[in-house]
Tab-separated table of C-alpha atoms and ligand atoms in Angstrom:
chain	number	residue	atom	x	y	z
A	869	MET	CA	-43.478	27.262	-39.899
A	870	ALA	CA	-46.888	28.404	-38.609
A	871	ASP	CA	-49.570	29.965	-40.927
A	872	ILE	CA	-49.350	33.832	-40.031
A	873	ILE	CA	-53.013	35.168	-39.231
A	874	ASP	CA	-53.237	38.477	-41.035
A	875	GLY	CA	-55.512	40.480	-38.778
A	876	LYS	CA	-54.583	43.772	-40.707
A	877	ALA	CA	-55.991	42.110	-44.074
A	878	PHE	CA	-58.959	40.475	-42.201
A	879	ALA	CA	-59.812	43.870	-40.701
A	880	ALA	CA	-59.541	45.807	-43.931
A	881	ASN	CA	-61.994	43.450	-45.535
A	882	LEU	CA	-64.194	43.852	-42.540
A	883	ARG	CA	-64.111	47.544	-42.964
A	884	ILE	CA	-65.319	47.304	-46.500
A	885	ALA	CA	-68.322	45.258	-45.380
A	886	ILE	CA	-69.126	47.696	-42.673
A	887	ALA	CA	-68.665	50.758	-45.125
A	888	LEU	CA	-71.279	48.927	-47.248
A	889	GLN	CA	-73.687	48.530	-44.503
A	890	VAL	CA	-73.242	52.141	-43.314
A	891	ALA	CA	-73.930	53.282	-46.907
A	892	ASP	CA	-77.040	51.078	-46.951
A	893	ILE	CA	-78.408	52.395	-43.890
A	894	ARG	CA	-77.859	56.127	-44.775
A	895	VAL	CA	-79.767	55.456	-48.241
A	896	ILE	CA	-82.523	53.364	-46.891
A	897	TYR	CA	-83.310	54.744	-43.249
A	898	GLY	CA	-81.501	57.966	-43.634
A	899	VAL	CA	-79.313	57.277	-40.520
A	900	THR	CA	-75.535	57.883	-40.385
A	901	PRO	CA	-73.851	56.075	-37.481
A	902	GLY	CA	-71.832	58.371	-35.186
A	903	LEU	CA	-68.852	57.497	-32.682
A	904	ALA	CA	-67.587	59.927	-30.193
A	905	VAL	CA	-64.295	59.502	-29.237
A	906	VAL	CA	-62.776	61.259	-26.102
A	907	LEU	CA	-59.215	61.714	-25.178
A	908	VAL	CA	-58.176	63.183	-21.889
A	909	GLY	CA	-54.581	64.215	-21.627
A	910	ASP	CA	-51.783	64.091	-24.253
A	911	ASP	CA	-50.405	60.377	-23.777
A	912	PRO	CA	-48.708	59.796	-27.145
A	913	ALA	CA	-49.844	56.190	-27.650
A	914	SER	CA	-53.573	57.339	-26.718
A	915	GLN	CA	-53.251	60.050	-29.166
A	916	VAL	CA	-52.207	57.582	-31.959
A	917	TYR	CA	-55.101	55.175	-30.951
A	918	THR	CA	-57.846	57.955	-30.887
A	919	ARG	CA	-56.726	59.318	-34.298
A	920	ASN	CA	-56.989	55.876	-35.837
A	921	LYS	CA	-60.178	55.327	-34.510
A	922	THR	CA	-61.661	58.618	-35.607
A	923	ARG	CA	-59.983	58.273	-39.163
A	924	GLN	CA	-61.211	54.684	-39.640
A	925	ALA	CA	-64.799	55.656	-38.702
A	926	ARG	CA	-64.913	58.386	-41.200
A	927	GLU	CA	-63.440	56.212	-43.819
A	928	THR	CA	-66.266	53.897	-43.308
A	929	GLY	CA	-68.694	56.887	-43.928
A	930	MET	CA	-69.735	57.119	-40.101
A	931	ALA	CA	-69.775	60.545	-38.582
A	932	SER	CA	-66.859	60.756	-35.916
A	933	PHE	CA	-66.679	63.318	-33.119
A	934	GLU	CA	-63.357	63.993	-31.389
A	935	HIS	CA	-63.487	65.513	-27.893
A	936	ARG	CA	-60.263	66.452	-26.340
A	937	LEU	CA	-59.894	67.422	-22.450
A	938	PRO	CA	-56.666	68.617	-20.697
A	939	ALA	CA	-54.577	66.366	-18.742
A	940	ASN	CA	-55.757	68.140	-15.451
A	941	ALA	CA	-59.505	68.023	-16.412
A	942	SER	CA	-61.788	67.094	-13.400
A	943	ARG	CA	-63.952	63.996	-13.152
A	944	GLN	CA	-66.970	66.478	-13.092
A	945	GLN	CA	-65.788	67.930	-16.533
A	946	LEU	CA	-65.545	64.573	-18.103
A	947	LEU	CA	-69.012	63.327	-16.737
A	948	GLU	CA	-70.761	66.399	-18.011
A	949	LEU	CA	-69.175	65.608	-21.331
A	950	ILE	CA	-70.561	62.049	-21.488
A	951	ASN	CA	-73.925	63.240	-20.156
A	952	ARG	CA	-74.057	65.552	-23.251
A	953	LEU	CA	-72.931	62.754	-25.649
A	954	ASN	CA	-75.482	60.433	-24.011
A	955	LYS	CA	-78.171	62.744	-25.067
A	956	ASP	CA	-76.953	63.637	-28.524
A	957	ALA	CA	-78.911	61.532	-31.169
A	958	GLN	CA	-76.030	61.973	-33.500
A	959	VAL	CA	-73.740	60.201	-31.250
A	960	ASN	CA	-74.642	56.292	-31.363
A	961	GLY	CA	-71.240	54.990	-29.524
A	962	ILE	CA	-69.020	56.764	-26.842
A	963	LEU	CA	-65.522	55.561	-26.359
A	964	VAL	CA	-63.433	57.111	-23.599
A	965	GLN	CA	-59.677	56.368	-24.309
A	966	LEU	CA	-58.102	54.639	-21.352
A	967	PRO	CA	-56.009	54.966	-19.361
A	968	LEU	CA	-57.323	58.096	-17.779
A	969	PRO	CA	-55.210	60.683	-15.610
A	970	LYS	CA	-55.081	59.735	-11.944
A	971	GLN	CA	-57.701	62.131	-10.687
A	972	ILE	CA	-60.468	60.447	-12.816
A	973	ASP	CA	-61.744	56.946	-11.822
A	974	VAL	CA	-62.336	54.790	-14.649
A	975	GLU	CA	-65.648	53.047	-12.842
A	976	ALA	CA	-67.513	56.465	-12.650
A	977	VAL	CA	-66.781	57.042	-16.152
A	978	ILE	CA	-67.862	53.732	-17.625
A	979	ASP	CA	-70.842	54.145	-15.128
A	980	ALA	CA	-71.917	57.326	-16.795
A	981	ILE	CA	-72.001	56.084	-20.404
A	982	HIS	CA	-75.472	55.017	-21.440
A	983	PRO	CA	-75.550	51.329	-21.774
A	984	ALA	CA	-76.947	51.409	-25.532
A	985	LYS	CA	-73.788	53.637	-26.403
A	986	ASP	CA	-71.275	51.618	-24.578
A	987	VAL	CA	-69.536	50.509	-27.526
A	988	ASP	CA	-66.308	49.377	-25.631
A	989	GLY	CA	-68.802	46.736	-23.967
A	990	PHE	CA	-67.237	47.757	-20.526
A	991	LYS	CA	-70.318	48.404	-18.445
A	992	PRO	CA	-71.245	45.564	-16.032
A	993	VAL	CA	-74.627	45.296	-17.670
A	994	ASN	CA	-72.791	44.415	-20.877
A	995	MET	CA	-70.281	42.142	-19.172
A	996	GLY	CA	-73.278	40.321	-17.695
A	997	HIS	CA	-74.956	39.908	-20.852
A	998	LEU	CA	-71.776	38.264	-22.172
A	999	LEU	CA	-71.610	35.870	-19.168
A	1000	ILE	CA	-75.240	34.630	-19.362
A	1001	GLY	CA	-75.513	34.618	-23.142
A	1002	GLY	CA	-77.575	37.674	-23.542
A	1003	GLU	CA	-77.372	40.313	-26.231
A	1004	GLY	CA	-75.065	43.198	-25.365
A	1005	MET	CA	-72.030	45.177	-26.577
A	1006	VAL	CA	-69.106	42.833	-26.650
A	1007	PRO	CA	-65.574	44.216	-25.633
A	1008	CYS	CA	-63.683	44.786	-29.004
A	1009	THR	CA	-60.318	43.255	-28.576
A	1010	PRO	CA	-61.908	39.869	-27.360
A	1011	GLN	CA	-64.547	40.091	-30.142
A	1012	GLY	CA	-61.586	40.624	-32.791
A	1013	CYS	CA	-59.612	37.499	-31.488
A	1014	LEU	CA	-62.904	35.379	-31.659
A	1015	MET	CA	-63.478	36.477	-35.256
A	1016	LEU	CA	-59.890	35.663	-36.168
A	1017	LEU	CA	-60.183	32.216	-34.591
A	1018	LYS	CA	-63.691	31.279	-36.123
A	1019	SER	CA	-62.468	32.339	-39.535
A	1020	ARG	CA	-59.593	29.720	-38.943
A	1021	PHE	CA	-61.558	26.887	-37.197
A	1022	GLY	CA	-65.209	27.567	-37.979
A	1023	ASP	CA	-66.656	25.796	-35.099
A	1024	LEU	CA	-64.584	25.862	-31.885
A	1025	SER	CA	-66.442	23.274	-29.864
A	1026	GLY	CA	-64.089	20.798	-27.749
A	1027	GLN	CA	-60.944	22.822	-28.211
A	1028	HIS	CA	-58.779	23.537	-25.018
A	1029	ALA	CA	-58.341	27.212	-24.924
A	1030	LEU	CA	-55.972	28.893	-22.422
A	1031	VAL	CA	-56.433	32.613	-21.789
A	1032	ILE	CA	-53.273	34.001	-19.941
A	1033	GLY	CA	-54.537	37.300	-18.359
A	1034	ARG	CA	-57.779	38.210	-16.534
A	1035	SER	CA	-58.081	41.869	-17.120
A	1036	ASN	CA	-61.859	43.270	-17.369
A	1037	ILE	CA	-60.939	44.343	-20.795
A	1038	VAL	CA	-59.383	41.488	-22.465
A	1039	GLY	CA	-58.745	38.124	-20.345
A	1040	LYS	CA	-62.113	37.829	-18.552
A	1041	PRO	CA	-64.585	38.773	-21.679
A	1042	MET	CA	-62.187	36.434	-23.826
A	1043	ALA	CA	-62.704	33.641	-21.476
A	1044	ALA	CA	-66.633	34.031	-21.547
A	1045	LEU	CA	-66.614	34.242	-25.355
A	1046	LEU	CA	-64.633	31.016	-25.608
A	1047	LEU	CA	-66.863	29.373	-23.114
A	1048	ARG	CA	-70.023	30.474	-25.221
A	1049	GLU	CA	-68.174	28.719	-28.208
A	1050	ASN	CA	-68.114	25.495	-26.310
A	1051	CYS	CA	-64.289	25.565	-25.635
A	1052	THR	CA	-62.916	23.961	-22.527
A	1053	VAL	CA	-61.428	27.224	-20.991
A	1054	THR	CA	-58.425	27.721	-18.612
A	1055	VAL	CA	-57.712	31.269	-17.295
A	1056	ALA	CA	-54.093	31.751	-16.023
A	1057	HIS	CA	-52.841	34.790	-14.258
A	1058	SER	CA	-49.985	35.799	-12.201
A	1059	HIS	CA	-50.655	33.328	-9.459
A	1060	THR	CA	-50.849	30.242	-11.878
A	1061	ARG	CA	-48.385	27.570	-10.669
A	1062	ASP	CA	-47.133	25.910	-13.765
A	1063	LEU	CA	-47.881	28.052	-16.945
A	1064	PRO	CA	-45.696	26.031	-19.272
A	1065	GLU	CA	-47.646	22.882	-18.144
A	1066	GLU	CA	-51.028	24.910	-18.929
A	1067	CYS	CA	-49.714	25.989	-22.362
A	1068	ALA	CA	-48.616	22.554	-23.245
A	1069	ARG	CA	-52.244	21.563	-23.041
A	1070	ALA	CA	-53.821	24.307	-25.063
A	1071	ASP	CA	-55.147	23.938	-28.683
A	1072	ILE	CA	-55.691	27.739	-28.498
A	1073	LEU	CA	-53.516	30.056	-26.688
A	1074	ILE	CA	-54.390	33.705	-25.937
A	1075	ALA	CA	-51.781	35.803	-24.513
A	1076	ALA	CA	-52.988	39.011	-22.768
A	1077	VAL	CA	-50.315	39.527	-20.195
A	1078	GLY	CA	-48.415	42.933	-20.970
A	1079	GLN	CA	-44.921	41.512	-20.738
A	1080	PRO	CA	-42.747	41.406	-23.799
A	1081	ARG	CA	-41.997	37.984	-25.179
A	1082	PHE	CA	-42.897	36.454	-22.093
A	1083	ILE	CA	-44.538	33.252	-23.630
A	1084	GLN	CA	-41.718	30.840	-24.828
A	1085	GLY	CA	-41.707	28.891	-27.767
A	1086	GLU	CA	-41.064	25.558	-26.229
A	1087	TRP	CA	-44.299	26.070	-23.862
A	1088	ILE	CA	-46.523	25.917	-26.847
A	1089	LYS	CA	-48.450	22.700	-28.021
A	1090	PRO	CA	-47.119	21.695	-31.354
A	1091	GLY	CA	-49.880	22.952	-33.920
A	1092	ALA	CA	-51.563	25.202	-31.546
A	1093	THR	CA	-53.213	28.364	-32.590
A	1094	VAL	CA	-51.668	31.371	-30.829
A	1095	ILE	CA	-53.428	34.823	-30.605
A	1096	ASP	CA	-51.074	37.478	-29.296
A	1097	VAL	CA	-52.871	40.327	-27.868
A	1098	GLY	CA	-49.900	42.085	-26.326
A	1099	ILE	CA	-48.709	45.446	-27.262
A	1100	ASN	CA	-45.184	46.207	-25.800
A	1101	ARG	CA	-42.781	48.897	-27.015
A	1102	ILE	CA	-39.141	47.724	-26.449
A	1103	ASP	CA	-35.804	49.312	-27.271
A	1104	ALA	CA	-34.723	48.156	-30.687
A	1105	GLY	CA	-30.870	48.663	-29.990
A	1106	ASP	CA	-30.538	51.186	-32.768
A	1107	GLY	CA	-31.762	54.106	-30.623
A	1108	LYS	CA	-35.209	53.389	-31.945
A	1109	THR	CA	-38.115	51.423	-30.353
A	1110	ARG	CA	-40.237	48.750	-31.965
A	1111	LEU	CA	-43.519	46.914	-30.899
A	1112	VAL	CA	-43.539	43.219	-29.868
A	1113	GLY	CA	-46.401	41.144	-28.513
A	1114	ASP	CA	-46.413	39.050	-25.235
A	1115	VAL	CA	-45.199	35.784	-27.286
A	1116	ASP	CA	-41.648	35.122	-28.373
A	1117	PHE	CA	-42.868	35.191	-32.003
A	1118	GLU	CA	-39.419	33.956	-33.557
A	1119	ALA	CA	-39.547	30.959	-31.443
A	1120	ALA	CA	-43.305	30.220	-31.501
A	1121	VAL	CA	-43.705	30.478	-35.238
A	1122	LYS	CA	-41.720	27.401	-35.513
A	1123	VAL	CA	-44.061	25.312	-33.241
A	1124	ALA	CA	-47.374	26.775	-33.585
A	1125	GLY	CA	-49.688	25.749	-36.232
A	1126	ALA	CA	-50.921	29.294	-36.722
A	1127	ILE	CA	-50.004	32.667	-34.952
A	1128	THR	CA	-50.999	36.417	-35.074
A	1129	PRO	CA	-48.094	38.864	-35.636
A	1130	VAL	CA	-47.476	41.959	-33.603
A	1131	PRO	CA	-48.085	44.498	-35.161
A	1132	GLY	CA	-50.719	43.384	-37.542
A	1133	GLY	CA	-52.523	40.887	-35.883
A	1134	VAL	CA	-55.316	41.709	-32.874
A	1135	GLY	CA	-54.636	45.579	-32.937
A	1136	PRO	CA	-56.460	46.272	-36.408
A	1137	MET	CA	-59.054	43.884	-35.355
A	1138	THR	CA	-59.835	45.807	-31.921
A	1139	ILE	CA	-60.559	49.005	-33.982
A	1140	VAL	CA	-62.781	47.397	-36.790
A	1141	CYS	CA	-64.737	45.679	-34.006
A	1142	LEU	CA	-65.353	49.110	-32.401
A	1143	LEU	CA	-66.622	50.293	-35.757
A	1144	LEU	CA	-68.873	47.192	-35.753
A	1145	ASN	CA	-69.961	48.045	-32.322
A	1146	THR	CA	-70.976	51.514	-33.528
A	1147	LEU	CA	-72.918	50.360	-36.424
A	1148	THR	CA	-74.789	47.687	-34.147
A	1149	ALA	CA	-75.488	50.560	-31.628
A	1150	ALA	CA	-76.875	52.720	-34.494
A	1151	CYS	CA	-79.047	49.985	-35.709
A	1152	GLN	CA	-80.443	49.218	-32.402
A	1153	GLN	CA	-81.142	52.828	-31.556
A	1154	HIS	CA	-83.005	53.297	-34.693
A	1155	SER	CA	-84.803	49.881	-34.697
A	1156	ILE	CA	-83.139	49.019	-37.953
A	1157	PRO	CA	-82.280	45.227	-38.645
A	1158	ALA	CA	-78.868	44.238	-37.341
A	1159	PRO	CA	-76.090	44.725	-39.801
A	1160	SER	CA	-75.361	41.897	-42.063
A	1161	LEU	CA	-71.796	41.552	-43.244
A	1162	GLY	CA	-72.178	38.607	-45.846
A	1163	GLY	CA	-70.864	35.050	-45.465
A	1164	ALA	CA	-67.182	35.993	-45.712
A	1165	PHE	CA	-67.148	37.051	-41.931
A	1166	PRO	CA	-67.938	34.902	-38.772
A	1167	LYS	CA	-71.071	36.125	-37.302
A	1168	ALA	CA	-70.183	38.663	-34.779
A	1169	PRO	CA	-70.902	37.327	-31.166
B	108	NDP	P1	-53.602	44.023	-17.635
B	108	NDP	O1	-52.133	44.432	-16.819
B	108	NDP	O2	-54.695	44.594	-17.054
B	108	NDP	O3	-53.587	42.458	-17.270
B	108	NDP	C1	-52.544	41.663	-17.411
B	108	NDP	C2	-52.856	40.190	-16.862
B	108	NDP	O4	-51.720	39.457	-17.129
B	108	NDP	C3	-53.235	40.120	-15.403
B	108	NDP	O5	-54.319	39.390	-15.326
B	108	NDP	C4	-52.202	39.698	-14.837
B	108	NDP	O6	-52.354	38.619	-13.648
B	108	NDP	C5	-51.563	38.591	-15.895
B	108	NDP	N1	-50.250	38.456	-15.684
B	108	NDP	C6	-49.166	39.213	-15.366
B	108	NDP	N2	-47.928	38.423	-15.092
B	108	NDP	C7	-48.309	37.083	-15.370
B	108	NDP	C8	-47.503	35.973	-15.315
B	108	NDP	N3	-46.069	36.018	-14.926
B	108	NDP	N4	-48.140	34.701	-15.670
B	108	NDP	C9	-49.287	34.817	-15.918
B	108	NDP	N5	-50.081	35.917	-15.959
B	108	NDP	C10	-49.509	37.142	-15.684
B	108	NDP	O7	-53.449	43.939	-19.122
B	108	NDP	P2	-54.575	44.128	-20.379
B	108	NDP	O8	-55.358	42.895	-20.283
B	108	NDP	O9	-55.063	45.346	-20.233
B	108	NDP	O10	-53.496	44.153	-21.477
B	108	NDP	C11	-52.629	42.874	-21.899
B	108	NDP	C12	-51.765	43.101	-22.965
B	108	NDP	O11	-52.575	43.356	-24.076
B	108	NDP	C13	-51.038	44.507	-22.891
B	108	NDP	O12	-49.773	44.351	-23.632
B	108	NDP	C14	-51.946	45.584	-23.599
B	108	NDP	O13	-51.119	46.532	-24.200
B	108	NDP	C15	-52.310	44.728	-24.693
B	108	NDP	N6	-53.707	45.201	-25.327
B	108	NDP	C16	-53.722	45.077	-26.761
B	108	NDP	C17	-54.932	45.557	-27.219
B	108	NDP	C18	-55.093	45.305	-28.712
B	108	NDP	O14	-55.799	45.824	-29.356
B	108	NDP	N7	-54.187	44.388	-29.551
B	108	NDP	C19	-56.029	45.864	-26.482
B	108	NDP	C20	-55.861	45.686	-25.154
B	108	NDP	C21	-54.836	45.513	-24.442
B	108	NDP	P3	-53.127	39.147	-12.264
B	108	NDP	O15	-54.373	39.574	-12.672
B	108	NDP	O16	-52.874	38.028	-11.356
B	108	NDP	O17	-52.277	40.403	-11.947
């Protein structure tokens, strides 16, 4: 049976390390990192995500500011809010919860966020830094996946990594990060011809497809490390719903060397990396040395 990679426990420890740093910089420099979370509309899943982000920011001693706009808010209203947050010195990071209502185009919104406050790492300038090896904000979900991998392997050099999915928020930045770690990286997508064959070669398999239990246990290379990014809500059969990943966990756990569960794997890492990015952004904006999390955690990318 595979080792279960406990993202929830890892994230909880990392949150403590972040809280210590937040306390330190408040005492030494008089700075309290601030995160603004913007929610447009009333999508239930988005409400849960934004509530968790705001709560966890507060728990680590940061200031958190929640902004809600109605589902029929205009693009102009949202851009004006972002503009105010860009100028607000108490706000070091801005997160606009996706997806947005149809009338507001995501690109314009990402474009409006100041690059130094782009704690999601979605702006082209930050994506560019990621590709060329510069210093910029790294998207939270792939950053969290990489931390889990480095905590298991240390050095990832030479590993065959397969990233399934090529979205701008998960697949592409994940592939860029693994390349930076000297992995041999394959990116699969909906046009990939023989996905089971690609999986069979992968020492590290990252699934970010958005289809429940899509990756079959028998596709996985025995002993491989499987990181399941997927969050899919399915009918549990008893009138309730439950969350499953993109990997058929029950089958994969018998073949893989290590695997992340859903829930409790990548999800908690995404939020804690948002907090880490906010802390980093605050340090950069106040010319404070980069946060040091101690030897227990792999260095942030
Ligand atoms: P997208 O829908 O943007 O991308 C899905 C990707 O999967 C696309 O690149 C698509 O290929 C590819 N794909 C679809 N079908 C297949 C197939 N049959 N074979 C191979 N590839 C396929 O999703 P996201 O990247 O935004 O999210 C992926 C999953 O991760 C979702 O379940 C989402 O909920 C979850 N997620 C979890 C987070 C967390 O914190 N744990 C954070 C963000 C997302 P193509 O490009 O060709 O269409």
